[in-house]
Coordinates of C-alpha atoms in Angstrom, one line a residue:
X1426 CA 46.6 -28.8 32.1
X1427 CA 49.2 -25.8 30.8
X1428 CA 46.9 -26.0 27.3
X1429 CA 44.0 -25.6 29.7
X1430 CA 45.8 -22.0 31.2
X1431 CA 46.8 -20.7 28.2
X1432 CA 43.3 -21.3 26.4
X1433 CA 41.8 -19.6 29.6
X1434 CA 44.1 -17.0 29.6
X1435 CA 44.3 -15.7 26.0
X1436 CA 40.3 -15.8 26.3
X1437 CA 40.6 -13.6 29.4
X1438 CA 43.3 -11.2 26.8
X1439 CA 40.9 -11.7 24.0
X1440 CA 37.9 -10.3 26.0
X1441 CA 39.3 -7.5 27.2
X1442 CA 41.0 -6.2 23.9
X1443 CA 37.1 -6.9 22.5
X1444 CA 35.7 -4.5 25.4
X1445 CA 38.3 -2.3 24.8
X1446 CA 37.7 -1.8 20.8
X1447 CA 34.0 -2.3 21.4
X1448 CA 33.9 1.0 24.2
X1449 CA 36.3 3.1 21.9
X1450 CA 34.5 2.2 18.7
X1451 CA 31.1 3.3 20.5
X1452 CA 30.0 6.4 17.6
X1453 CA 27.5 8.0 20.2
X1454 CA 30.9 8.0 22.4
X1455 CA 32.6 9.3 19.9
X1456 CA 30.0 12.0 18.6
X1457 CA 29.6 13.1 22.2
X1458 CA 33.5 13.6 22.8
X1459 CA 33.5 15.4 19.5
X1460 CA 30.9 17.9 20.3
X1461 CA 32.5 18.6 23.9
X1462 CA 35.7 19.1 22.7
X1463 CA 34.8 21.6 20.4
X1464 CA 33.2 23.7 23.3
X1465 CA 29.6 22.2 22.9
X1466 CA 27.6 20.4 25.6
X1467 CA 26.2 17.1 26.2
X1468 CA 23.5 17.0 29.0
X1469 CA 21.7 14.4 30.6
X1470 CA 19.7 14.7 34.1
X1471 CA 22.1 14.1 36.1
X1472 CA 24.1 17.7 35.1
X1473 CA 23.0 20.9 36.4
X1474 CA 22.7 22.6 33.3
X1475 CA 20.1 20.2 32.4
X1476 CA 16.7 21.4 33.5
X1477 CA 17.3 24.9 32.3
X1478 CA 17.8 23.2 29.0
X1479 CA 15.0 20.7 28.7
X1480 CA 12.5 23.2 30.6
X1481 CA 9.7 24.5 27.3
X1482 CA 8.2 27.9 27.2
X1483 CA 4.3 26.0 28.0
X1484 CA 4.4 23.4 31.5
X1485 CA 1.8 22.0 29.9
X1486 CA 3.2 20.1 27.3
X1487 CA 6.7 19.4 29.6
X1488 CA 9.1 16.6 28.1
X1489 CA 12.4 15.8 29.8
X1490 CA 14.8 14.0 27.1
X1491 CA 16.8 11.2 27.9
X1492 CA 19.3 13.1 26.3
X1493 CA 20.5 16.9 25.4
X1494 CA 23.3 17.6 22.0
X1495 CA 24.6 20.8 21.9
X1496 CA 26.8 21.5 19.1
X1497 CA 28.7 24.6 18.7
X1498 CA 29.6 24.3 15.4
X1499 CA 27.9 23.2 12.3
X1500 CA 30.1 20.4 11.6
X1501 CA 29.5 19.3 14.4
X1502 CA 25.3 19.2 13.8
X1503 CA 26.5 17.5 10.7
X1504 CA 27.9 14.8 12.3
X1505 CA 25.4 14.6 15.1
X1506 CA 22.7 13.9 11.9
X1507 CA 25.2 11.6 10.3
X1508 CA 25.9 9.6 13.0
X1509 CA 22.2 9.4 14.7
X1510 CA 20.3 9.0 11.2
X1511 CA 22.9 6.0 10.5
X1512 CA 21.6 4.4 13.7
X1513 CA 18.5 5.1 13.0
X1514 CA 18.3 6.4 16.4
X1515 CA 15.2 9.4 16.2
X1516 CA 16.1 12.9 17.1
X1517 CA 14.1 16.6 17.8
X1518 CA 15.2 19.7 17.3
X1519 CA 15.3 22.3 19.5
X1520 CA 15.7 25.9 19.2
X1521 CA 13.6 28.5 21.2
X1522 CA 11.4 25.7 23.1
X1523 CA 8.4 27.5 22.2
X1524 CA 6.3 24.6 19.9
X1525 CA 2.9 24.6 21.3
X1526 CA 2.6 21.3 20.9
X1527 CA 5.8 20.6 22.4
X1528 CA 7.1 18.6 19.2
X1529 CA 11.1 20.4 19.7
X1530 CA 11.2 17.7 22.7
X1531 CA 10.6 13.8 23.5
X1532 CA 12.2 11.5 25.8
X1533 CA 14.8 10.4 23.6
X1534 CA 17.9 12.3 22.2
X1535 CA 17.3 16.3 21.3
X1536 CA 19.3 18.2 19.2
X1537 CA 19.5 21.5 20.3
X1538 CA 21.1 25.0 18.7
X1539 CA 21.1 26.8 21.6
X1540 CA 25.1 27.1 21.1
X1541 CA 25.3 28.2 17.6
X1542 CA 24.9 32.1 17.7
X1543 CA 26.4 33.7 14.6
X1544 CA 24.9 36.7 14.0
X1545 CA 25.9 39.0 11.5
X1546 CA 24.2 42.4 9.6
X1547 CA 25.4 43.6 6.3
X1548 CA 24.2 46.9 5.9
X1549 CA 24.7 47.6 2.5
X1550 CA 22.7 45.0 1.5
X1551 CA 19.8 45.9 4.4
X1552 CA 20.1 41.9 5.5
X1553 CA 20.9 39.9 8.9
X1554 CA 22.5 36.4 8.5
X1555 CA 21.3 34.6 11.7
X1556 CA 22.4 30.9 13.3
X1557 CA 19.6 28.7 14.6
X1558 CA 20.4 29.2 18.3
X1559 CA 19.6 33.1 17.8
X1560 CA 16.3 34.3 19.4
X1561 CA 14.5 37.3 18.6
X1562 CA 15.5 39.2 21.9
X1563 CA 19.6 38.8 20.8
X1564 CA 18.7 40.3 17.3
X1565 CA 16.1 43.4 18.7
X1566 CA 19.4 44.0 21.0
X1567 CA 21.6 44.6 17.6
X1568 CA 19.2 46.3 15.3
X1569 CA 18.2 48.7 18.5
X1570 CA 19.1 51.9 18.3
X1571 CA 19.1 51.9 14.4
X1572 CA 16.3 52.8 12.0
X1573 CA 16.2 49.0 11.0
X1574 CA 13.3 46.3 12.4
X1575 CA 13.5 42.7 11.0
X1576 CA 10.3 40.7 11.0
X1577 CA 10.4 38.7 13.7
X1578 CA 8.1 37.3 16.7
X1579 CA 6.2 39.9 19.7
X1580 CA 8.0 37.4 21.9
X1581 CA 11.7 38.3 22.7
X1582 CA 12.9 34.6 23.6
X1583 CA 10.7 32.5 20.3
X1584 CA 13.9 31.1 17.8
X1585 CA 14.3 32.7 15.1
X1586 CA 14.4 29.8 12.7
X1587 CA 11.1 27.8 14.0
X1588 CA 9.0 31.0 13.8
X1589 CA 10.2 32.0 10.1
X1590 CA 9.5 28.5 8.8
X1591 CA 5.8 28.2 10.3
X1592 CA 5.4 31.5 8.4
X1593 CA 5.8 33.8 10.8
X1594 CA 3.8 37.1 11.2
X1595 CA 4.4 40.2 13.7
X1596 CA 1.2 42.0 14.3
X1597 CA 2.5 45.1 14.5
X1598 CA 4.7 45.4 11.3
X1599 CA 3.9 42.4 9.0
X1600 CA 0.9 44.5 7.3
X1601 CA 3.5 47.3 5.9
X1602 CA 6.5 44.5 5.5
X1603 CA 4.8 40.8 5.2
X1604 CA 6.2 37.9 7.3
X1605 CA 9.3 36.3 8.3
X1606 CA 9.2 33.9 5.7
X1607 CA 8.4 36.4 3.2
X1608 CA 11.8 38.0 4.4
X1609 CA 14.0 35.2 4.0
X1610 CA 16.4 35.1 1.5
X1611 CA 18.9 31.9 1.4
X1612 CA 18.6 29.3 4.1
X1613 CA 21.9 27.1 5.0
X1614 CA 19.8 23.4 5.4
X1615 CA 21.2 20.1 7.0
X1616 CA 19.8 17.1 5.5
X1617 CA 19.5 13.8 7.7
X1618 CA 22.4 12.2 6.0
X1619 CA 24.9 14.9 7.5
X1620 CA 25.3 16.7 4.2
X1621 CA 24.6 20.7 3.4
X1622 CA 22.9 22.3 1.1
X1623 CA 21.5 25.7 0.2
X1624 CA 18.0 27.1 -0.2
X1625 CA 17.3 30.2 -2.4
X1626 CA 15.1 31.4 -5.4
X1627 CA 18.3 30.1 -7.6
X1628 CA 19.4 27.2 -5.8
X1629 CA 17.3 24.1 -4.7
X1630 CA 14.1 26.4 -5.1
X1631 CA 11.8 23.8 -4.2
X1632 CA 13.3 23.6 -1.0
X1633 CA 13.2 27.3 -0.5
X1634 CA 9.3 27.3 -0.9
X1635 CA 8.7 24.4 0.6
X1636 CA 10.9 26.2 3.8
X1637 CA 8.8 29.5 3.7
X1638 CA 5.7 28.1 5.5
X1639 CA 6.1 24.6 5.9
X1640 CA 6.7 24.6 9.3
X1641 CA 9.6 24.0 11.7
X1642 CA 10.9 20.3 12.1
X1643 CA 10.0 19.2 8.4
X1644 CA 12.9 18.7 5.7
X1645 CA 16.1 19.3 7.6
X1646 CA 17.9 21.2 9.8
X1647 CA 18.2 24.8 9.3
X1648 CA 21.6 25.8 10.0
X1649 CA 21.6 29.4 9.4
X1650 CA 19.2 31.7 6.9
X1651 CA 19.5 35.1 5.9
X1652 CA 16.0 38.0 5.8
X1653 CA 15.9 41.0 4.6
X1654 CA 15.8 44.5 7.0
X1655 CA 13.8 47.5 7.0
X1656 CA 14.6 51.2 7.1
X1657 CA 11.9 52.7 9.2
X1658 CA 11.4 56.4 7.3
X1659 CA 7.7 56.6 7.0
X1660 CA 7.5 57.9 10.7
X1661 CA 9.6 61.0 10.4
X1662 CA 11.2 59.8 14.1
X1663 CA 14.7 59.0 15.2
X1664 CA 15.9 55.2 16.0
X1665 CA 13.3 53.5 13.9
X1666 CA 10.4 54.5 16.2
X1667 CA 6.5 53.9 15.6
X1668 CA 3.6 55.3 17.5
X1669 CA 2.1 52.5 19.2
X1670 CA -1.1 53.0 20.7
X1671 CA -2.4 50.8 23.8
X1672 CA -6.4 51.4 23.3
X1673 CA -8.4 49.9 26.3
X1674 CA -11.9 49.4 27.3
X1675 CA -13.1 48.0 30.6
X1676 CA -17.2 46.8 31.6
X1677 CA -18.6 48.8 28.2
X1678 CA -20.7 46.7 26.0
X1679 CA -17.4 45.5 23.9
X1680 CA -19.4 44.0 21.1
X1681 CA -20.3 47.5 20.0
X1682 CA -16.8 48.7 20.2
X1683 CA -15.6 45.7 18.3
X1684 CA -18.6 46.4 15.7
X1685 CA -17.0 49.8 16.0
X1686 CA -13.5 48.7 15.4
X1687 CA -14.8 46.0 12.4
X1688 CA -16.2 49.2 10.9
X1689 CA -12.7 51.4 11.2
X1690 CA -11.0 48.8 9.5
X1691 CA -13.7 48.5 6.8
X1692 CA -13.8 52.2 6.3
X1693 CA -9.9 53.2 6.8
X1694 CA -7.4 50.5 7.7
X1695 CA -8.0 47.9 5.2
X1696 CA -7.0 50.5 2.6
X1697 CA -4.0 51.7 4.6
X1698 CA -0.9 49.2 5.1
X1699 CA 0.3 51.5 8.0
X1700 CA -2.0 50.4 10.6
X1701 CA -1.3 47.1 12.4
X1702 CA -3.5 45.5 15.3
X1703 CA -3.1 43.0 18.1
X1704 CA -6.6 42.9 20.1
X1705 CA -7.2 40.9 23.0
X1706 CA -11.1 39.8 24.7
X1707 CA -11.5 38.4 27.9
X1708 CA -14.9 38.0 29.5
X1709 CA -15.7 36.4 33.0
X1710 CA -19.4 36.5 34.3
X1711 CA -20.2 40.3 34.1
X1712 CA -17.0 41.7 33.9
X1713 CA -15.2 41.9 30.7
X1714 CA -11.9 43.5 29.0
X1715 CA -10.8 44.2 25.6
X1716 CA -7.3 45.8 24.9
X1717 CA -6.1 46.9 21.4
X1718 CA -2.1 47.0 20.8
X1719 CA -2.3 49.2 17.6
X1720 CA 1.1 50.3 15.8
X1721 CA 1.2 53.3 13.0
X1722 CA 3.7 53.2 10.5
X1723 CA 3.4 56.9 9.6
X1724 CA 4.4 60.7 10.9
X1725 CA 2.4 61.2 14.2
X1726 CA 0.8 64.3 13.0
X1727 CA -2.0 62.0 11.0
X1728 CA -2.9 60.3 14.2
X1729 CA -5.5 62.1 15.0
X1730 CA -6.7 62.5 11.8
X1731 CA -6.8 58.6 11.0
X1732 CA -7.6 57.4 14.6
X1733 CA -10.4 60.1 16.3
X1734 CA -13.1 59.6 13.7
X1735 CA -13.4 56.0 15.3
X1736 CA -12.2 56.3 19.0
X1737 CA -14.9 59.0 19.3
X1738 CA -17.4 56.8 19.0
X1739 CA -19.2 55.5 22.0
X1740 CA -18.4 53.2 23.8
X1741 CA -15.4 55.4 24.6
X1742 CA -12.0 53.5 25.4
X1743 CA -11.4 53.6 29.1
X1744 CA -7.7 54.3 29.2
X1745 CA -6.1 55.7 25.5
X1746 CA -2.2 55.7 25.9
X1747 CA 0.1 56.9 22.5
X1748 CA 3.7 55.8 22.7
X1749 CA 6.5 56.7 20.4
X1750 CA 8.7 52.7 20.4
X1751 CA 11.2 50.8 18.8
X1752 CA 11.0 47.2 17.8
X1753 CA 12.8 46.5 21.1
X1754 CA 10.6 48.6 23.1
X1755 CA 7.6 47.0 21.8
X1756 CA 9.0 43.3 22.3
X1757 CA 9.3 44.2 25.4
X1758 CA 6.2 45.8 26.8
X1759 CA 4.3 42.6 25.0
X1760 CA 6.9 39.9 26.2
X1761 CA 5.7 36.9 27.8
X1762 CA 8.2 35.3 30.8
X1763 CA 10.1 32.2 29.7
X1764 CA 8.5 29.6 30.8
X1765 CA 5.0 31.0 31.4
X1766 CA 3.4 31.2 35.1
X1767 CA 0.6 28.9 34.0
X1768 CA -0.1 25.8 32.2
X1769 CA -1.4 26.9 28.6
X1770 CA -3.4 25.8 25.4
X1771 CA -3.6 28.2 21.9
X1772 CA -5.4 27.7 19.5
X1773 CA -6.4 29.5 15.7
X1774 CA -8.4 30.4 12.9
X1775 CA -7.4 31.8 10.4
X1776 CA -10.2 34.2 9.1
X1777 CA -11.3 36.1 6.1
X1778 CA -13.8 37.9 8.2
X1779 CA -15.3 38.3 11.4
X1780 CA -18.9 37.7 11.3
X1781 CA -21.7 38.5 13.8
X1782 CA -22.4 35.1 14.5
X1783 CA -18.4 34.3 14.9
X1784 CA -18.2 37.6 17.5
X1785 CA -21.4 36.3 19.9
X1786 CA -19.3 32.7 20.2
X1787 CA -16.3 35.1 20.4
X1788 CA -18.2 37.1 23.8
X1789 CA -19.4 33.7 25.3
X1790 CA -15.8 32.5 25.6
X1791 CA -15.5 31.9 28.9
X1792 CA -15.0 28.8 31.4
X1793 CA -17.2 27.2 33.8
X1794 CA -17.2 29.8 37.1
X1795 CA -16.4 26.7 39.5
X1796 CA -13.2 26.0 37.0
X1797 CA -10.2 27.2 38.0
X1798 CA -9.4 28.2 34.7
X1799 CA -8.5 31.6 32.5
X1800 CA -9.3 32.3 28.8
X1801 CA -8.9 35.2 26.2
X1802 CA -9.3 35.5 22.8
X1803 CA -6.7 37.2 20.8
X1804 CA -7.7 38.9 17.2
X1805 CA -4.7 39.5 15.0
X1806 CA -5.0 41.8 12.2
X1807 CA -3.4 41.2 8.9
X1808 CA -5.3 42.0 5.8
X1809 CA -3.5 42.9 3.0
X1810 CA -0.4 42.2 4.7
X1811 CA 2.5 42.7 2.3
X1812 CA 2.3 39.1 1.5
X1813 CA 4.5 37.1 -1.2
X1814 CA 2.4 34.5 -2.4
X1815 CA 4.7 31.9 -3.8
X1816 CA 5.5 30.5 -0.5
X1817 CA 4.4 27.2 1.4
X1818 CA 2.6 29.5 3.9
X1819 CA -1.1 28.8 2.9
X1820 CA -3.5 32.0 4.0
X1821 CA -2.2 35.4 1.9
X1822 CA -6.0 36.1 1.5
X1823 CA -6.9 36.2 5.6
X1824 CA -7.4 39.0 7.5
X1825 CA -7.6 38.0 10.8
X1826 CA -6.0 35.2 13.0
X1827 CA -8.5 34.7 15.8
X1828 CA -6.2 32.8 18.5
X1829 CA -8.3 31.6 21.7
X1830 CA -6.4 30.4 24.4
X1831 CA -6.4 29.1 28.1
X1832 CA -4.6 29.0 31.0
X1833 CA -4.4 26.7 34.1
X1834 CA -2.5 26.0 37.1
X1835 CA -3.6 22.5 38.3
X1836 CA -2.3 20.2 35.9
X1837 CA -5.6 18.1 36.9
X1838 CA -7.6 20.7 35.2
X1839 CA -5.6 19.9 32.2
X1840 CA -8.8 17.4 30.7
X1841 CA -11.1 20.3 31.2
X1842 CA -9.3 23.5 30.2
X1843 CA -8.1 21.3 26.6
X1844 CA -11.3 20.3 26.2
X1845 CA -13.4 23.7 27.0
X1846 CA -10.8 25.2 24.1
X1847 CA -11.1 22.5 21.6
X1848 CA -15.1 22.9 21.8
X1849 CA -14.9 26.6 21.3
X1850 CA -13.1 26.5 17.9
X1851 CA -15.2 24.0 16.8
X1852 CA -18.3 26.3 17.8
X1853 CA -16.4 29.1 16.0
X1854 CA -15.4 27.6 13.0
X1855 CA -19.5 25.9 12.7
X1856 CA -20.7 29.7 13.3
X1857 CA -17.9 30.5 10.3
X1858 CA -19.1 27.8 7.8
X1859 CA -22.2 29.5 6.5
X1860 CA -19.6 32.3 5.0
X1861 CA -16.8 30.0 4.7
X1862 CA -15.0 32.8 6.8
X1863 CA -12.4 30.1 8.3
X1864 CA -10.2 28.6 6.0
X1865 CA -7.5 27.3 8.1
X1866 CA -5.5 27.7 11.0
X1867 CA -1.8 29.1 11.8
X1868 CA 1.0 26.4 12.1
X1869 CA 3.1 28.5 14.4
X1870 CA 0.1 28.1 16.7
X1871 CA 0.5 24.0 16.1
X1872 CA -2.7 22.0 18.2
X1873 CA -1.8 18.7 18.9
X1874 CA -5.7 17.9 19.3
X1875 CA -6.7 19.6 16.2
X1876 CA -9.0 17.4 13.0
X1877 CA -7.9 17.3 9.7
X1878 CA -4.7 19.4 10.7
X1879 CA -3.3 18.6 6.9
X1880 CA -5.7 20.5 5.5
X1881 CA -6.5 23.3 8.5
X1882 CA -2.7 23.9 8.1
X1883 CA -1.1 23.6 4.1
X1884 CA -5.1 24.3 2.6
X1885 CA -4.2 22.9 -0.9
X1886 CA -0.2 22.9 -0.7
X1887 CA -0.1 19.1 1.0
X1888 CA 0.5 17.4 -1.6
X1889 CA 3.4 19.3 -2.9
X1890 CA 5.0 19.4 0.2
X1891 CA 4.8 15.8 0.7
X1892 CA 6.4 15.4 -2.9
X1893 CA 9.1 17.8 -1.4
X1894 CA 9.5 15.9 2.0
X1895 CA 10.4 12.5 -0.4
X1896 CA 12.8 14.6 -2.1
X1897 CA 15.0 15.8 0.8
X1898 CA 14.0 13.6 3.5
X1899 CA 12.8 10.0 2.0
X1900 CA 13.7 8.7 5.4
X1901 CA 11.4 11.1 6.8
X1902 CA 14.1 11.2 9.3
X1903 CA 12.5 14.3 10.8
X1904 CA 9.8 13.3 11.9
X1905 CA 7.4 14.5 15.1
X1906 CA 3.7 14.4 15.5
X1907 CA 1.4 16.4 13.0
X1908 CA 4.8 16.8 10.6
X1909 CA 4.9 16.2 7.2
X1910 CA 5.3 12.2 5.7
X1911 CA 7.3 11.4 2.5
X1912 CA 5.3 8.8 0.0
X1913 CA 6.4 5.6 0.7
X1914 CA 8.7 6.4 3.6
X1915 CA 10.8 3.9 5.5
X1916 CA 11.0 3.4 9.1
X1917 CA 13.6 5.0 11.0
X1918 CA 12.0 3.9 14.7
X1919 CA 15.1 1.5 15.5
X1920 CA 16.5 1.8 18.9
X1921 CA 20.1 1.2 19.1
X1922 CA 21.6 -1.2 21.4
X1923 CA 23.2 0.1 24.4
X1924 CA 27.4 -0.1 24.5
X1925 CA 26.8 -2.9 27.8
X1926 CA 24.3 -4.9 25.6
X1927 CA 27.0 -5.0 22.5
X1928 CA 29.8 -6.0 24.7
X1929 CA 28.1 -8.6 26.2
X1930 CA 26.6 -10.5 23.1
X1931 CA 29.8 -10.0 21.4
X1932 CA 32.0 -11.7 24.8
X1933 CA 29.3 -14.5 24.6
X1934 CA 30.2 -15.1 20.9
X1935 CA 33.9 -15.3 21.4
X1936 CA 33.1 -17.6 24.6
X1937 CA 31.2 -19.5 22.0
X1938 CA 34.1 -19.9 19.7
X1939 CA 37.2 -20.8 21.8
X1940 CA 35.1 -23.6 23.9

C-alpha cells in the first residue's frame, strides 16, 4: 500500500517538474519575452494595438495573422529568424503594408519592423542610412527644408526597404536621378538562420544585385541599407524646390492631347532628363479626364520656353496650375490615405512605347455602367531614366509604365472588378505584341492573378536569381506567393506543435514508464 503512495506520488512530483521545464523551455515563450523586454511588442487579436497593425494599405487583399513580432532591435529580428526558421515554423515580413498582392501578411506568424526606426544622414558623404521600419513620410520630414531629395515612393506611408528592392521609381525625379535601387549603397541583410551579413559592390556582390530589383520578401531580411542623396541646384530655388506643374483636361477629345503629349516627349522631353511625368486617364460613358503631374528639374525661367510650344496646342488643358514644391510638398499633394477608401486592384506594363493601337484599348477602359465599379489608367514616364544597368531590376530600356487599376466598394464585386482588369492588360499587351512594345511588368506593382509572372517580372534575370536565392536562402525560408524558389529547395511548411500538445504527449510517456 505505502509503495503504492509513494509511486503515485513521486509521479504526481515528476509531472509537474515535466510541465514546469516543458512551459519554461517553450523557445516561442522565450523569443516573445525577449522581444518585450527589450521594448518590442507581441500582438495577437485579442490586444488593441492589433488591428492597427495587421490592417494593409488595399481591403481588398485583408489578412489578419495569427500572430504579430515586433522587434525593436536587430538582435532581436535575429533571434526571431533563428528561432522560427529552426521550427520551421513560416514567417512574413512586414514593413509599410503596402504589397499589392498582400504577400507582407498570412494567417500565421508576421514579422514586422514597424519598431526599428534608426534614421541617420551623413552629409558629407550626401547619404541616409535608414532601418526597415522607416517610411518615406519620416524621411521627406528630415530631408525637408534642405536642398536634398532621396529617391523614394509618391506615397508618404510605402516602407522604404520593400519599395527599393522591387526597384523602385518616383515619377517625378527618377528620370534626372534613377531609382531607389539604383541609389542604394550597402544593405545590412538577415539571413534565415539568424546570422548578418552585408551587401555592397565589394562585399557579397551577388547579393547586392540580386537585392537591387529582386523584389521585397526574397533572400533575407533587410535590416537596414544605406542610398545615396541629391543636392537640388539645377532649379536656381531655395529648399530644394521644383516647379511642378498639375496640367488638366476635362470632356476634350483626350486622345489628341495624348497624341499631343506622345509628340512633346518625342520632340523635347526624351532628350531632356529634367522633365518627369505622372499622367492619369479616366473615362466613363461620355465623360472623361486626363490629369498630368509634371515636375521640372530646371530654373523656372525656361518653362515657358520648353512647355508652351506643346500646351498651346488644341485641345487646350482645361485648368494649368505651376507650383514651386519640395519633395515633401509633392508627397503630399499626391498621397494616398493609409488604408485606401475602396477595395483596389493595379496592375502594369512596362512599355517601350505607346502605340495607337495600345492608346484606343487605353480610352475604352472603362467598366460595365450597371457595375458599381471605378477605373483609371495611370501612364508613368521614365525614358532614359538615369538608370544603372547592373541591377536585378529588369526594364532600363522602358519608357513608360502603363498602370491600370480599379476600385470597388462591395467586396461582392470583387469577381468582377479583378476580372474586368485582368482582361484589359491582356487586351493591351495583344494590341502591344505586333511591336513587341510590352516587355514586362513592374514588381512593385506585384498581381497575384498575373501569367508567366517569372518572366513578366525578372525578363531574362530568373535564372540568376534563382542561383542566388540557393545561395543565401537554400531553405527558401522566405517564401510567399509569386517569390523566388531555390533549385532543389527543402520544405520548411512544418507546423510546430503547440506547448499544451507537448506537455501532454510527454506526461503520457512518463505515465507510460512508471506503470
Amino acid at each position: 500500500m505505502m509503495d503504492s503512495f509513494i509511486h503515485f506520488y513521486s509521479t504526481i512530483i515528476f509531472l509537474s517538474v515535466l510541465v514546469l521545464i516543458n512551459t519554461q523551455s517553450d523557445p516561442l515563450s522565450t523569443l516573445e519575452s525577449t522581444i518585450i523586454s527589450h521594448g518590442g511588442q507581441v500582438l495577437r487579436i485579442t490586444d488593441p494595438q492589433y488591428k492597427a497593425a495587421a490592417t494593409l494599405h488595399n481591403r481588398a487583399i485583408q489578412t489578419w495573422p495569427e500572430l504579430i513580432l515586433r522587434p525593436a532591435t536587430h538582435d532581436d529580428v535575429l533571434l526571431a529568424l533563428l528561432t522560427l526558421s529552426s521550427l520551421r515554423i513560416p514567417i512574413r515580413i512586414m514593413g509599410g503594408r503596402h504589397s499589392y498582392g498582400g504577400y507582407c501578411s498570412h494567417q500565421g506568424i508576421v514579422l514586422d519592423s514597424a519598431l526599428l526606426k534608426d534614421l541617420k544622414i551623413d552629409w558629407e558623404t550626401e547619404t541616409i542610412t535608414m532601418d526597415a521600419g522607416i517610411i518615406w513620410d519620416d524621411v521627406y520630414r528630415v530631408l525637408n527644408g534642405t536642398e536634398y531629395v532621396i529617391m523614394g515612393g509618391l506615397c508618404p506611408t510605402v516602407g522604404v526597404v520593400g519599395f527599393t528592392l522591387g526597384g523602385g521609381y518616383n515619377a517625378m525625379y527618377s528620370r534626372s536621378y534613377g531609382f531607389a535601387s539604383d541609389n542604394v549603397l550597402k544593405f545590412k541583410v538577415a539571413l534565415y538562420n539568424g546570422s548578418v551579413v552585408t551587401a555592397s559592390s565589394e562585399i557579397n556582390p551577388d547579393l547586392y544585385w540580386a537585392l537591387r530589383g529582386g523584389g521585397g520578401g526574397n533572400f533575407g531580411y533587410v535590416l537596414q541599407m544605406t542610398q545615396k542623396i541629391h543636392r537640388i541646384n539645377e532649379t536656381h530655388m531655395p529648399n530644394g524646390q521644383f516647379t511642378f506643374l498639375n496640367i488638366t483636361w476635362i470632356n476634350v477629345d483626350i486622345k489628341i492631347a495624348l497624341n499631343n503629349w506622345l509628340a512633346f516627349l518625342k520632340e523635347v522631353a526624351d532628350n531632356d532628363i529634367r522633365i518627369s511625368f505622372n499622367v492619369i486617364v479616366a473615362v466613363n460613358g461620355e465623360s472623361n479626364f486626363l490629369m498630368m503631374y509634371c515636375s521640372f528639374n530646371g530654373p523656372s525661367i525656361e518653362i515657358d520656353t520648353v512647355f508652351n510650344p506643346w500646351l498651346l496646342k488644341d485641345p487646350k488643358p482645361t485648368f494649368n496650375s505651376m507650383f514651386n514644391y519640395t519633395q515633401n510638398d509633392i508627397s503630399r499633394v499626391l498621397a494616398i490615405p493609409f488604408p485606401v477608401v475602396n477595395r483596389e486592384h493595379v496592375l502594369s506594363a512596362m512599355a517601350i512605347n505607346i502605340t495607337e493601337a495600345m492608346l484606343d484599348i487605353i480610352l475604352d477602359f472603362q467598366p460595365n455602367s450597371t457595375a458599381d465599379v471605378g477605373s483609371w489608367t495611370e501612364l508613368i514616364y521614365l525614358h532614359s531614366a538615369t538608370k544603372d544597368k547592373n541591377t536585378a531590376y529588369a526594364f532600363p530600356d522602358i519608357s513608360f509604365d502603363i498602370a491600370p487599376g480599379v476600385s470597388w466598394r462591395n467586396p461582392d464585386n470583387d469577381p468582377y472588378a479583378i476580372d474586368m482588369s485582368e482582361k484589359f492588360l491582356q487586351k493591351l499587351i495583344d494590341a502591344a505584341a505586333p511591336t513587341k512594345s510590352i516587355v514586362g511588368a513592374y514588381l512593385n506593382y506585384i498581381d497575384p492573378y498575373l501569367p508567366n509572372w517569372q518572366t513578366m517580372y525578372y525578363r531574362h534575370h530568373w535564372d540568376r536569381l534563382r542561383e542566388i536565392q540557393t545561395k543565401w536562402d537554400p531553405t527558401w525560408y522566405f517564401r510567399f506567393p509569386q517569390g523566388i524558389p531555390p533549385y532543389n529547395q527543402q520544405s520548411n511548411a512544418y507546423k510546430l506543435p503547440n506547448k499544451n500538445s507537448m506537455v501532454i504527449i510527454s506526461s503520457f510517456i512518463m505515465l507510460v514508464w512508471f506503470y
